[in-house]
Amino acid sequence: MRKYISIFFAALLLSGLPACFYSDSNTYYVEPVPGDPPLVSVTCNLDTLYNPPVNDSLEVSYQVEVEGGEFYYIYADLVHTSVYESDSSSGSFWINSMLADSSGIDTLYLEFYYSSNSNSLADKVSYEALTDTLKYAIDFNLGADL
Amino acid sequence: MRKRISYMIVLAMLLVSAQHSLAQNGGISIAAGAASFRMGDMKYLQEHILSTYPVEGKITSSFPPFTAASFTVFKQLYDHIRVGGRYNYSTTGAKSSYADYSGDIYTEFNAVSHRLGAYLSYLVLGGDRIDLSLNGSLDANYTSMTIQSYYTIFNYSDGLSNKYRSISPSIAVGGELMYKLKKLSLGMEAGYLVDLKGNLKDTSDGDPLLDPKDLDRVLSSDWTGWYLQLKTLIWLDF
């Protein structure tokens, strides 16, 4: 009988152990209500050019306007090569002919990151973005200087 | 000053214990239950931290009544008076949080009180089976307070954790109603604890925990509140 009483008290003691340490497992979960997405307009000097040639180098200039939101970043990439990055909403950079292995048409990607206006935690700390990507065909002409 | 008072309480408890070591009867008692806690400064700090969130978070708990337990060793000094020493353990906490699909942010407070002091009990009404007595204790109260804030946004997470401590004198006054068996009494105890507040200091560098809106004010722990406990008393021959 004493054995069972001991087991009972031991079990009682063990079951009471969690009460010795305060813990609150509740988390306030929210479904964010998104605002209107920003209106983005981009102008680039390549807009009016058809397959602009890169004989020695090519200047690319851009300007981004984000209405109702915030501009974060621009990345410019050739297929496998990063060409330029900036947090400025307007600027310019050069594409050098040495960036290409061979002559021919290549694609320049301009990726623009701006606020999502989702009102989420990530949006509020500028850690969530919407992206617009523009593509331009450019013509590397490696033999042009010879 | 408060430290001195706390040390004097512990010393007084030891003296009382030594002075009456030749008494005939005594015993131990174990009590466990719940207590409420004022914690005004910590509730204020919790609200302030919540206001710094980049999103609208919510307080899901704020120092609610939680566990309080005690262990007492006593000697029967006279028919109506018991003296001894008592250890009390109390804990509570608080949490504020926010979570959505992109991540979460939360702040947790964990507070633990260890009180050690002198115990005095006076039997008001004693029958064959039922004892009603008033008791009080004068304690040194050591508080350990952990405040941690963490956030996770997508795959990135970061946070910080700080631990604070304080020492304060406290006084508890209560009553107990016990049902006597042979060498065992079962019953309950209720009372009110007045904590004279202890300024919180960082355990790592000793810096005080300052009011973020008034840097001349040090925030303190405050365990003042009611308590209610179930109690078991075992009589022993010392």
mmCIF file of C-alpha atoms in Angstrom:
data_model
loop_
_atom_site.group_PDB
_atom_site.id
_atom_site.type_symbol
_atom_site.label_atom_id
_atom_site.label_comp_id
_atom_site.label_asym_id
_atom_site.label_seq_id
_atom_site.Cartn_x
_atom_site.Cartn_y
_atom_site.Cartn_z
ATOM 1 C CA MET A 1 0.000 0.000 0.000
ATOM 2 C CA ARG A 2 2.845 2.383 0.904
ATOM 3 C CA LYS A 3 4.410 1.689 -2.453
ATOM 4 C CA TYR A 4 1.287 2.864 -4.281
ATOM 5 C CA ILE A 5 1.025 5.952 -2.101
ATOM 6 C CA SER A 6 4.638 6.785 -2.909
ATOM 7 C CA ILE A 7 3.986 6.324 -6.607
ATOM 8 C CA PHE A 8 0.882 8.507 -6.353
ATOM 9 C CA PHE A 9 2.769 11.330 -4.641
ATOM 10 C CA ALA A 10 5.690 11.043 -7.058
ATOM 11 C CA ALA A 11 3.293 11.286 -10.006
ATOM 12 C CA LEU A 12 1.536 14.218 -8.373
ATOM 13 C CA LEU A 13 4.849 15.983 -7.881
ATOM 14 C CA LEU A 14 5.966 15.376 -11.449
ATOM 15 C CA SER A 15 2.649 16.551 -12.879
ATOM 16 C CA GLY A 16 3.039 19.788 -10.936
ATOM 17 C CA LEU A 17 6.534 20.517 -12.248
ATOM 18 C CA PRO A 18 5.411 22.499 -15.328
ATOM 19 C CA ALA A 19 3.600 24.898 -13.003
ATOM 20 C CA CYS A 20 6.966 25.872 -11.544
ATOM 21 C CA PHE A 21 7.959 27.575 -14.791
ATOM 22 C CA TYR A 22 5.764 30.234 -16.353
ATOM 23 C CA SER A 23 5.074 29.787 -20.038
ATOM 24 C CA ASP A 24 2.647 31.387 -22.476
ATOM 25 C CA SER A 25 2.323 29.535 -25.764
ATOM 26 C CA ASN A 26 -0.235 31.938 -27.244
ATOM 27 C CA THR A 27 0.755 33.918 -30.297
ATOM 28 C CA TYR A 28 -1.280 36.731 -31.778
ATOM 29 C CA TYR A 29 -1.686 35.711 -35.425
ATOM 30 C CA VAL A 30 -2.829 38.285 -37.953
ATOM 31 C CA GLU A 31 -3.896 38.100 -41.581
ATOM 32 C CA PRO A 32 -2.510 41.400 -42.903
ATOM 33 C CA VAL A 33 -4.856 43.520 -44.996
ATOM 34 C CA PRO A 34 -2.826 44.597 -48.019
ATOM 35 C CA GLY A 35 -2.953 48.141 -49.288
ATOM 36 C CA ASP A 36 -3.040 49.149 -52.939
ATOM 37 C CA PRO A 37 0.097 48.026 -54.769
ATOM 38 C CA PRO A 38 2.417 50.843 -55.812
ATOM 39 C CA LEU A 39 2.351 52.163 -59.350
ATOM 40 C CA VAL A 40 5.759 51.785 -60.955
ATOM 41 C CA SER A 41 7.042 53.454 -64.102
ATOM 42 C CA VAL A 42 10.511 52.905 -65.510
ATOM 43 C CA THR A 43 12.226 54.811 -68.281
ATOM 44 C CA CYS A 44 15.466 53.545 -69.804
ATOM 45 C CA ASN A 45 17.574 54.877 -72.629
ATOM 46 C CA LEU A 46 17.402 51.451 -74.282
ATOM 47 C CA ASP A 47 13.618 51.686 -74.628
ATOM 48 C CA THR A 48 13.812 53.238 -78.077
ATOM 49 C CA LEU A 49 16.783 51.262 -79.392
ATOM 50 C CA TYR A 50 16.597 48.004 -81.308
ATOM 51 C CA ASN A 51 19.361 45.565 -80.369
ATOM 52 C CA PRO A 52 21.816 48.325 -79.391
ATOM 53 C CA PRO A 53 25.386 47.292 -80.239
ATOM 54 C CA VAL A 54 28.152 46.938 -77.647
ATOM 55 C CA ASN A 55 31.258 47.605 -79.678
ATOM 56 C CA ASP A 56 33.445 48.813 -76.832
ATOM 57 C CA SER A 57 30.911 49.748 -74.155
ATOM 58 C CA LEU A 58 27.303 50.790 -73.846
ATOM 59 C CA GLU A 59 25.861 53.218 -71.327
ATOM 60 C CA VAL A 60 22.565 52.265 -69.772
ATOM 61 C CA SER A 61 20.639 54.899 -67.855
ATOM 62 C CA TYR A 62 17.366 54.418 -66.012
ATOM 63 C CA GLN A 63 14.861 56.252 -63.879
ATOM 64 C CA VAL A 64 12.233 54.621 -61.661
ATOM 65 C CA GLU A 65 9.192 56.303 -60.175
ATOM 66 C CA VAL A 66 7.209 54.431 -57.519
ATOM 67 C CA GLU A 67 3.905 56.060 -56.694
ATOM 68 C CA GLY A 68 2.359 55.024 -53.370
ATOM 69 C CA GLY A 69 5.366 52.981 -52.351
ATOM 70 C CA GLU A 70 9.098 52.930 -51.848
ATOM 71 C CA PHE A 71 11.873 52.016 -54.284
ATOM 72 C CA TYR A 72 14.351 49.526 -52.797
ATOM 73 C CA TYR A 73 16.881 48.285 -55.315
ATOM 74 C CA ILE A 74 17.884 47.668 -58.923
ATOM 75 C CA TYR A 75 19.901 44.697 -60.170
ATOM 76 C CA ALA A 76 21.205 44.539 -63.718
ATOM 77 C CA ASP A 77 22.280 41.135 -65.012
ATOM 78 C CA LEU A 78 23.439 39.614 -68.201
ATOM 79 C CA VAL A 79 22.525 35.945 -68.330
ATOM 80 C CA HIS A 80 25.069 34.748 -65.788
ATOM 81 C CA THR A 81 26.807 37.960 -64.826
ATOM 82 C CA SER A 82 25.839 40.690 -62.416
ATOM 83 C CA VAL A 83 26.507 44.036 -64.046
ATOM 84 C CA TYR A 84 25.195 46.635 -61.648
ATOM 85 C CA GLU A 85 23.271 47.116 -58.438
ATOM 86 C CA SER A 86 22.088 50.225 -56.641
ATOM 87 C CA ASP A 87 19.493 51.545 -54.235
ATOM 88 C CA SER A 88 19.164 54.742 -56.233
ATOM 89 C CA SER A 89 15.991 55.240 -58.214
ATOM 90 C CA SER A 90 17.900 56.870 -61.063
ATOM 91 C CA GLY A 91 21.373 56.301 -62.399
ATOM 92 C CA SER A 92 23.477 54.852 -65.134
ATOM 93 C CA PHE A 93 26.096 52.183 -65.691
ATOM 94 C CA TRP A 94 28.253 50.829 -68.487
ATOM 95 C CA ILE A 95 28.182 47.462 -70.161
ATOM 96 C CA ASN A 96 31.665 46.520 -71.303
ATOM 97 C CA SER A 97 32.268 44.268 -74.291
ATOM 98 C CA MET A 98 34.566 42.114 -72.146
ATOM 99 C CA LEU A 99 31.486 40.856 -70.291
ATOM 100 C CA ALA A 100 30.642 38.631 -73.290
ATOM 101 C CA ASP A 101 32.454 35.469 -74.340
ATOM 102 C CA SER A 102 31.448 35.735 -77.955
ATOM 103 C CA SER A 103 29.745 38.052 -80.404
ATOM 104 C CA GLY A 104 26.004 37.999 -80.730
ATOM 105 C CA ILE A 105 22.756 38.917 -79.101
ATOM 106 C CA ASP A 106 22.591 38.712 -75.309
ATOM 107 C CA THR A 107 19.855 39.702 -72.871
ATOM 108 C CA LEU A 108 20.163 42.411 -70.250
ATOM 109 C CA TYR A 109 17.786 42.016 -67.315
ATOM 110 C CA LEU A 110 16.884 45.020 -65.185
ATOM 111 C CA GLU A 111 15.150 43.950 -61.965
ATOM 112 C CA PHE A 112 13.450 46.638 -59.911
ATOM 113 C CA TYR A 113 12.492 45.907 -56.302
ATOM 114 C CA TYR A 114 9.938 48.058 -54.493
ATOM 115 C CA SER A 115 7.649 47.898 -51.485
ATOM 116 C CA SER A 116 4.818 45.371 -51.538
ATOM 117 C CA ASN A 117 2.364 47.409 -49.442
ATOM 118 C CA SER A 118 1.144 44.084 -48.057
ATOM 119 C CA ASN A 119 1.243 45.507 -44.506
ATOM 120 C CA SER A 120 2.917 42.325 -43.302
ATOM 121 C CA LEU A 121 5.736 42.328 -40.765
ATOM 122 C CA ALA A 122 8.259 41.834 -43.553
ATOM 123 C CA ASP A 123 6.755 44.721 -45.530
ATOM 124 C CA LYS A 124 6.910 47.045 -42.544
ATOM 125 C CA VAL A 125 10.645 46.455 -42.117
ATOM 126 C CA SER A 126 11.341 46.673 -45.854
ATOM 127 C CA TYR A 127 12.125 42.974 -46.086
ATOM 128 C CA GLU A 128 9.429 42.076 -48.591
ATOM 129 C CA ALA A 129 9.349 43.439 -52.125
ATOM 130 C CA LEU A 130 7.549 43.271 -55.411
ATOM 131 C CA THR A 131 9.652 42.961 -58.554
ATOM 132 C CA ASP A 132 9.403 44.256 -62.085
ATOM 133 C CA THR A 133 11.834 42.912 -64.632
ATOM 134 C CA LEU A 134 12.635 44.529 -67.961
ATOM 135 C CA LYS A 135 14.539 42.685 -70.689
ATOM 136 C CA TYR A 136 16.616 44.262 -73.458
ATOM 137 C CA ALA A 137 18.399 42.523 -76.286
ATOM 138 C CA ILE A 138 21.905 43.905 -76.799
ATOM 139 C CA ASP A 139 24.314 42.974 -79.539
ATOM 140 C CA PHE A 140 27.915 42.233 -78.522
ATOM 141 C CA ASN A 141 30.203 42.975 -81.424
ATOM 142 C CA LEU A 142 33.602 41.761 -80.220
ATOM 143 C CA GLY A 143 35.425 42.226 -83.537
ATOM 144 C CA ALA A 144 34.429 45.859 -83.952
ATOM 145 C CA ASP A 145 37.692 47.382 -82.604
ATOM 146 C CA LEU A 146 40.012 45.247 -84.807
ATOM 147 C CA MET B 1 19.697 50.296 2.270
ATOM 148 C CA ARG B 2 17.338 47.605 1.016
ATOM 149 C CA LYS B 3 20.165 45.113 0.910
ATOM 150 C CA ARG B 4 20.921 45.837 4.562
ATOM 151 C CA ILE B 5 17.304 45.293 5.510
ATOM 152 C CA SER B 6 17.278 42.018 3.593
ATOM 153 C CA TYR B 7 20.439 40.814 5.309
ATOM 154 C CA MET B 8 18.972 41.768 8.696
ATOM 155 C CA ILE B 9 15.846 39.745 7.956
ATOM 156 C CA VAL B 10 17.889 36.659 7.149
ATOM 157 C CA LEU B 11 19.988 37.205 10.279
ATOM 158 C CA ALA B 12 16.870 37.597 12.401
ATOM 159 C CA MET B 13 15.491 34.382 10.976
ATOM 160 C CA LEU B 14 18.671 32.514 11.855
ATOM 161 C CA LEU B 15 18.700 33.960 15.375
ATOM 162 C CA VAL B 16 15.078 32.979 15.936
ATOM 163 C CA SER B 17 15.820 29.509 14.695
ATOM 164 C CA ALA B 18 18.878 29.128 16.966
ATOM 165 C CA GLN B 19 17.266 30.646 20.021
ATOM 166 C CA HIS B 20 14.464 28.133 20.084
ATOM 167 C CA SER B 21 16.343 25.048 19.070
ATOM 168 C CA LEU B 22 15.571 23.415 22.397
ATOM 169 C CA ALA B 23 11.809 23.537 21.958
ATOM 170 C CA GLN B 24 9.953 20.255 22.244
ATOM 171 C CA ASN B 25 7.715 20.118 19.197
ATOM 172 C CA GLY B 26 7.877 21.383 15.714
ATOM 173 C CA GLY B 27 7.309 20.404 12.191
ATOM 174 C CA ILE B 28 7.443 21.259 8.569
ATOM 175 C CA SER B 29 4.789 22.438 6.216
ATOM 176 C CA ILE B 30 4.521 22.476 2.461
ATOM 177 C CA ALA B 31 2.045 24.695 0.661
ATOM 178 C CA ALA B 32 1.302 25.208 -2.999
ATOM 179 C CA GLY B 33 -1.191 27.373 -4.781
ATOM 180 C CA ALA B 34 -1.505 30.586 -6.700
ATOM 181 C CA ALA B 35 -0.747 34.227 -6.110
ATOM 182 C CA SER B 36 -1.435 37.515 -7.806
ATOM 183 C CA PHE B 37 1.319 40.009 -8.502
ATOM 184 C CA ARG B 38 1.238 43.773 -9.012
ATOM 185 C CA MET B 39 4.325 44.179 -11.239
ATOM 186 C CA GLY B 40 3.328 47.718 -12.247
ATOM 187 C CA ASP B 41 6.698 48.696 -13.709
ATOM 188 C CA MET B 42 7.012 45.502 -15.696
ATOM 189 C CA LYS B 43 3.513 45.894 -17.162
ATOM 190 C CA TYR B 44 4.475 49.440 -18.121
ATOM 191 C CA LEU B 45 7.692 48.213 -19.750
ATOM 192 C CA GLN B 46 5.805 45.490 -21.588
ATOM 193 C CA GLU B 47 3.430 48.068 -23.077
ATOM 194 C CA HIS B 48 6.342 50.279 -24.053
ATOM 195 C CA ILE B 49 8.143 47.443 -25.821
ATOM 196 C CA LEU B 50 4.927 46.542 -27.634
ATOM 197 C CA SER B 51 4.620 50.137 -28.843
ATOM 198 C CA THR B 52 8.036 49.834 -30.527
ATOM 199 C CA TYR B 53 6.897 46.944 -32.734
ATOM 200 C CA PRO B 54 6.761 47.887 -36.425
ATOM 201 C CA VAL B 55 3.345 46.188 -36.550
ATOM 202 C CA GLU B 56 0.370 46.206 -34.204
ATOM 203 C CA GLY B 57 1.050 43.367 -31.791
ATOM 204 C CA LYS B 58 -0.950 42.254 -28.794
ATOM 205 C CA ILE B 59 -0.331 41.439 -25.155
ATOM 206 C CA THR B 60 -1.416 37.833 -24.688
ATOM 207 C CA SER B 61 -0.535 37.713 -20.987
ATOM 208 C CA SER B 62 0.655 40.222 -18.438
ATOM 209 C CA PHE B 63 1.830 38.825 -15.123
ATOM 210 C CA PRO B 64 -1.287 36.814 -14.335
ATOM 211 C CA PRO B 65 -1.786 34.981 -11.032
ATOM 212 C CA PHE B 66 0.456 31.944 -11.143
ATOM 213 C CA THR B 67 2.297 29.442 -8.992
ATOM 214 C CA ALA B 68 3.285 30.177 -5.420
ATOM 215 C CA ALA B 69 4.706 27.540 -3.113
ATOM 216 C CA SER B 70 6.337 27.538 0.268
ATOM 217 C CA PHE B 71 8.268 25.354 2.639
ATOM 218 C CA THR B 72 8.282 26.146 6.349
ATOM 219 C CA VAL B 73 10.221 24.725 9.252
ATOM 220 C CA PHE B 74 8.818 25.719 12.635
ATOM 221 C CA LYS B 75 9.028 25.074 16.332
ATOM 222 C CA GLN B 76 6.137 25.223 18.755
ATOM 223 C CA LEU B 77 7.347 27.920 21.124
ATOM 224 C CA TYR B 78 4.239 28.183 23.308
ATOM 225 C CA ASP B 79 0.786 26.637 23.009
ATOM 226 C CA HIS B 80 -0.306 29.356 20.654
ATOM 227 C CA ILE B 81 2.909 30.465 19.029
ATOM 228 C CA ARG B 82 5.113 28.891 16.413
ATOM 229 C CA VAL B 83 8.299 30.413 15.078
ATOM 230 C CA GLY B 84 10.594 29.323 12.318
ATOM 231 C CA GLY B 85 11.866 29.967 8.868
ATOM 232 C CA ARG B 86 10.117 29.921 5.561
ATOM 233 C CA TYR B 87 11.123 29.667 1.921
ATOM 234 C CA ASN B 88 8.708 30.867 -0.763
ATOM 235 C CA TYR B 89 8.856 30.375 -4.502
ATOM 236 C CA SER B 90 6.689 32.357 -6.901
ATOM 237 C CA THR B 91 6.733 32.712 -10.634
ATOM 238 C CA THR B 92 4.828 34.570 -13.302
ATOM 239 C CA GLY B 93 5.465 36.162 -16.653
ATOM 240 C CA ALA B 94 4.159 38.015 -19.626
ATOM 241 C CA LYS B 95 4.127 37.805 -23.372
ATOM 242 C CA SER B 96 3.340 40.082 -26.275
ATOM 243 C CA SER B 97 3.485 38.923 -29.843
ATOM 244 C CA TYR B 98 2.584 39.344 -33.483
ATOM 245 C CA ALA B 99 2.709 36.776 -36.262
ATOM 246 C CA ASP B 100 1.697 36.687 -39.894
ATOM 247 C CA TYR B 101 2.677 34.708 -43.008
ATOM 248 C CA SER B 102 5.985 36.582 -43.281
ATOM 249 C CA GLY B 103 7.247 36.029 -39.759
ATOM 250 C CA ASP B 104 6.701 36.756 -36.116
ATOM 251 C CA ILE B 105 7.933 38.939 -33.313
ATOM 252 C CA TYR B 106 7.499 38.377 -29.592
ATOM 253 C CA THR B 107 8.656 39.572 -26.205
ATOM 254 C CA GLU B 108 8.599 37.369 -23.129
ATOM 255 C CA PHE B 109 9.069 38.223 -19.475
ATOM 256 C CA ASN B 110 9.851 35.460 -17.004
ATOM 257 C CA ALA B 111 9.883 36.418 -13.350
ATOM 258 C CA VAL B 112 10.892 34.202 -10.437
ATOM 259 C CA SER B 113 10.872 35.154 -6.776
ATOM 260 C CA HIS B 114 12.789 33.373 -4.022
ATOM 261 C CA ARG B 115 11.863 34.608 -0.574
ATOM 262 C CA LEU B 116 13.557 33.510 2.606
ATOM 263 C CA GLY B 117 12.632 34.823 5.996
ATOM 264 C CA ALA B 118 11.419 34.492 9.546
ATOM 265 C CA TYR B 119 7.987 32.994 10.211
ATOM 266 C CA LEU B 120 5.626 33.595 13.112
ATOM 267 C CA SER B 121 2.249 31.986 13.676
ATOM 268 C CA TYR B 122 -0.366 32.619 16.363
ATOM 269 C CA LEU B 123 -3.137 30.105 17.058
ATOM 270 C CA VAL B 124 -6.412 31.975 17.286
ATOM 271 C CA LEU B 125 -8.787 29.068 17.517
ATOM 272 C CA GLY B 126 -7.752 25.531 18.346
ATOM 273 C CA GLY B 127 -10.047 22.564 18.627
ATOM 274 C CA ASP B 128 -9.621 18.799 18.554
ATOM 275 C CA ARG B 129 -9.611 18.782 14.792
ATOM 276 C CA ILE B 130 -9.657 22.343 13.504
ATOM 277 C CA ASP B 131 -6.939 24.965 13.970
ATOM 278 C CA LEU B 132 -7.340 28.546 12.867
ATOM 279 C CA SER B 133 -4.249 30.659 13.097
ATOM 280 C CA LEU B 134 -2.792 33.909 11.860
ATOM 281 C CA ASN B 135 0.715 34.024 10.552
ATOM 282 C CA GLY B 136 3.211 36.419 9.140
ATOM 283 C CA SER B 137 6.664 36.399 7.707
ATOM 284 C CA LEU B 138 9.383 38.923 7.139
ATOM 285 C CA ASP B 139 11.405 37.991 4.096
ATOM 286 C CA ALA B 140 14.308 38.883 1.905
ATOM 287 C CA ASN B 141 13.022 38.647 -1.634
ATOM 288 C CA TYR B 142 15.381 37.785 -4.494
ATOM 289 C CA THR B 143 13.888 38.355 -7.932
ATOM 290 C CA SER B 144 15.197 36.997 -11.196
ATOM 291 C CA MET B 145 13.660 38.602 -14.281
ATOM 292 C CA THR B 146 14.417 37.510 -17.835
ATOM 293 C CA ILE B 147 13.279 39.705 -20.708
ATOM 294 C CA GLN B 148 13.761 38.401 -24.220
ATOM 295 C CA SER B 149 12.636 39.651 -27.602
ATOM 296 C CA TYR B 150 12.975 37.671 -30.801
ATOM 297 C CA TYR B 151 11.819 38.023 -34.367
ATOM 298 C CA THR B 152 11.819 35.884 -37.457
ATOM 299 C CA ILE B 153 11.196 37.319 -40.915
ATOM 300 C CA PHE B 154 11.167 34.732 -43.655
ATOM 301 C CA ASN B 155 14.460 32.890 -43.104
ATOM 302 C CA TYR B 156 16.150 35.531 -40.990
ATOM 303 C CA SER B 157 15.888 35.606 -37.214
ATOM 304 C CA ASP B 158 17.511 37.591 -34.470
ATOM 305 C CA GLY B 159 16.825 38.726 -30.931
ATOM 306 C CA LEU B 160 18.219 39.493 -27.540
ATOM 307 C CA SER B 161 17.827 38.278 -24.003
ATOM 308 C CA ASN B 162 18.614 40.143 -20.787
ATOM 309 C CA LYS B 163 18.525 38.918 -17.227
ATOM 310 C CA TYR B 164 17.923 41.191 -14.260
ATOM 311 C CA ARG B 165 17.839 40.702 -10.529
ATOM 312 C CA SER B 166 16.643 42.608 -7.510
ATOM 313 C CA ILE B 167 16.603 42.216 -3.756
ATOM 314 C CA SER B 168 13.834 43.654 -1.653
ATOM 315 C CA PRO B 169 12.310 43.202 1.801
ATOM 316 C CA SER B 170 8.768 41.890 1.941
ATOM 317 C CA ILE B 171 6.119 41.190 4.532
ATOM 318 C CA ALA B 172 3.403 38.560 4.288
ATOM 319 C CA VAL B 173 0.366 38.365 6.544
ATOM 320 C CA GLY B 174 -2.147 35.569 6.318
ATOM 321 C CA GLY B 175 -4.366 33.087 7.979
ATOM 322 C CA GLU B 176 -4.538 29.326 7.845
ATOM 323 C CA LEU B 177 -7.258 26.834 8.512
ATOM 324 C CA MET B 178 -5.999 23.326 9.200
ATOM 325 C CA TYR B 179 -7.693 19.992 9.819
ATOM 326 C CA LYS B 180 -5.683 17.859 12.211
ATOM 327 C CA LEU B 181 -5.014 14.173 11.742
ATOM 328 C CA LYS B 182 -2.511 12.246 13.913
ATOM 329 C CA LYS B 183 0.843 13.683 12.904
ATOM 330 C CA LEU B 184 -0.452 15.444 9.901
ATOM 331 C CA SER B 185 -2.608 18.486 9.278
ATOM 332 C CA LEU B 186 -4.242 19.413 6.005
ATOM 333 C CA GLY B 187 -5.735 22.757 5.139
ATOM 334 C CA MET B 188 -5.345 25.998 3.345
ATOM 335 C CA GLU B 189 -3.641 29.305 3.779
ATOM 336 C CA ALA B 190 -4.483 32.699 2.362
ATOM 337 C CA GLY B 191 -2.857 36.052 2.794
ATOM 338 C CA TYR B 192 -1.429 39.201 1.375
ATOM 339 C CA LEU B 193 2.158 39.927 0.524
ATOM 340 C CA VAL B 194 3.578 43.424 0.553
ATOM 341 C CA ASP B 195 6.783 43.645 -1.445
ATOM 342 C CA LEU B 196 8.747 46.828 -0.891
ATOM 343 C CA LYS B 197 10.002 46.684 -4.491
ATOM 344 C CA GLY B 198 13.518 46.055 -5.636
ATOM 345 C CA ASN B 199 15.352 47.986 -8.317
ATOM 346 C CA LEU B 200 16.242 45.681 -11.176
ATOM 347 C CA LYS B 201 19.868 45.430 -12.268
ATOM 348 C CA ASP B 202 21.406 43.612 -15.192
ATOM 349 C CA THR B 203 23.076 40.450 -13.921
ATOM 350 C CA SER B 204 25.957 40.708 -16.383
ATOM 351 C CA ASP B 205 27.098 44.315 -15.896
ATOM 352 C CA GLY B 206 25.071 45.598 -12.941
ATOM 353 C CA ASP B 207 23.448 48.358 -14.974
ATOM 354 C CA PRO B 208 20.021 49.369 -13.658
ATOM 355 C CA LEU B 209 16.938 48.755 -15.777
ATOM 356 C CA LEU B 210 15.892 52.304 -16.597
ATOM 357 C CA ASP B 211 12.511 53.642 -17.574
ATOM 358 C CA PRO B 212 12.854 54.187 -21.340
ATOM 359 C CA LYS B 213 10.818 57.401 -21.052
ATOM 360 C CA ASP B 214 12.498 58.723 -17.908
ATOM 361 C CA LEU B 215 16.128 57.719 -17.619
ATOM 362 C CA ASP B 216 16.306 58.973 -14.029
ATOM 363 C CA ARG B 217 13.909 56.286 -12.858
ATOM 364 C CA VAL B 218 14.905 52.666 -12.233
ATOM 365 C CA LEU B 219 12.240 50.048 -12.880
ATOM 366 C CA SER B 220 11.515 47.580 -10.117
ATOM 367 C CA SER B 221 9.914 44.238 -9.467
ATOM 368 C CA ASP B 222 6.813 44.199 -7.294
ATOM 369 C CA TRP B 223 5.372 40.923 -6.009
ATOM 370 C CA THR B 224 2.688 42.584 -3.902
ATOM 371 C CA GLY B 225 -0.564 40.639 -4.053
ATOM 372 C CA TRP B 226 -2.876 37.987 -2.647
ATOM 373 C CA TYR B 227 -2.009 34.342 -2.305
ATOM 374 C CA LEU B 228 -4.029 31.204 -1.716
ATOM 375 C CA GLN B 229 -2.434 27.849 -1.054
ATOM 376 C CA LEU B 230 -3.274 24.319 -0.051
ATOM 377 C CA LYS B 231 -1.136 23.280 2.849
ATOM 378 C CA THR B 232 0.178 20.093 4.400
ATOM 379 C CA LEU B 233 1.740 20.195 7.839
ATOM 380 C CA ILE B 234 3.760 17.349 9.318
ATOM 381 C CA TRP B 235 4.473 17.307 13.061
ATOM 382 C CA LEU B 236 7.928 16.188 14.092
ATOM 383 C CA ASP B 237 9.720 15.771 17.380
ATOM 384 C CA PHE B 238 12.908 17.837 17.265
#
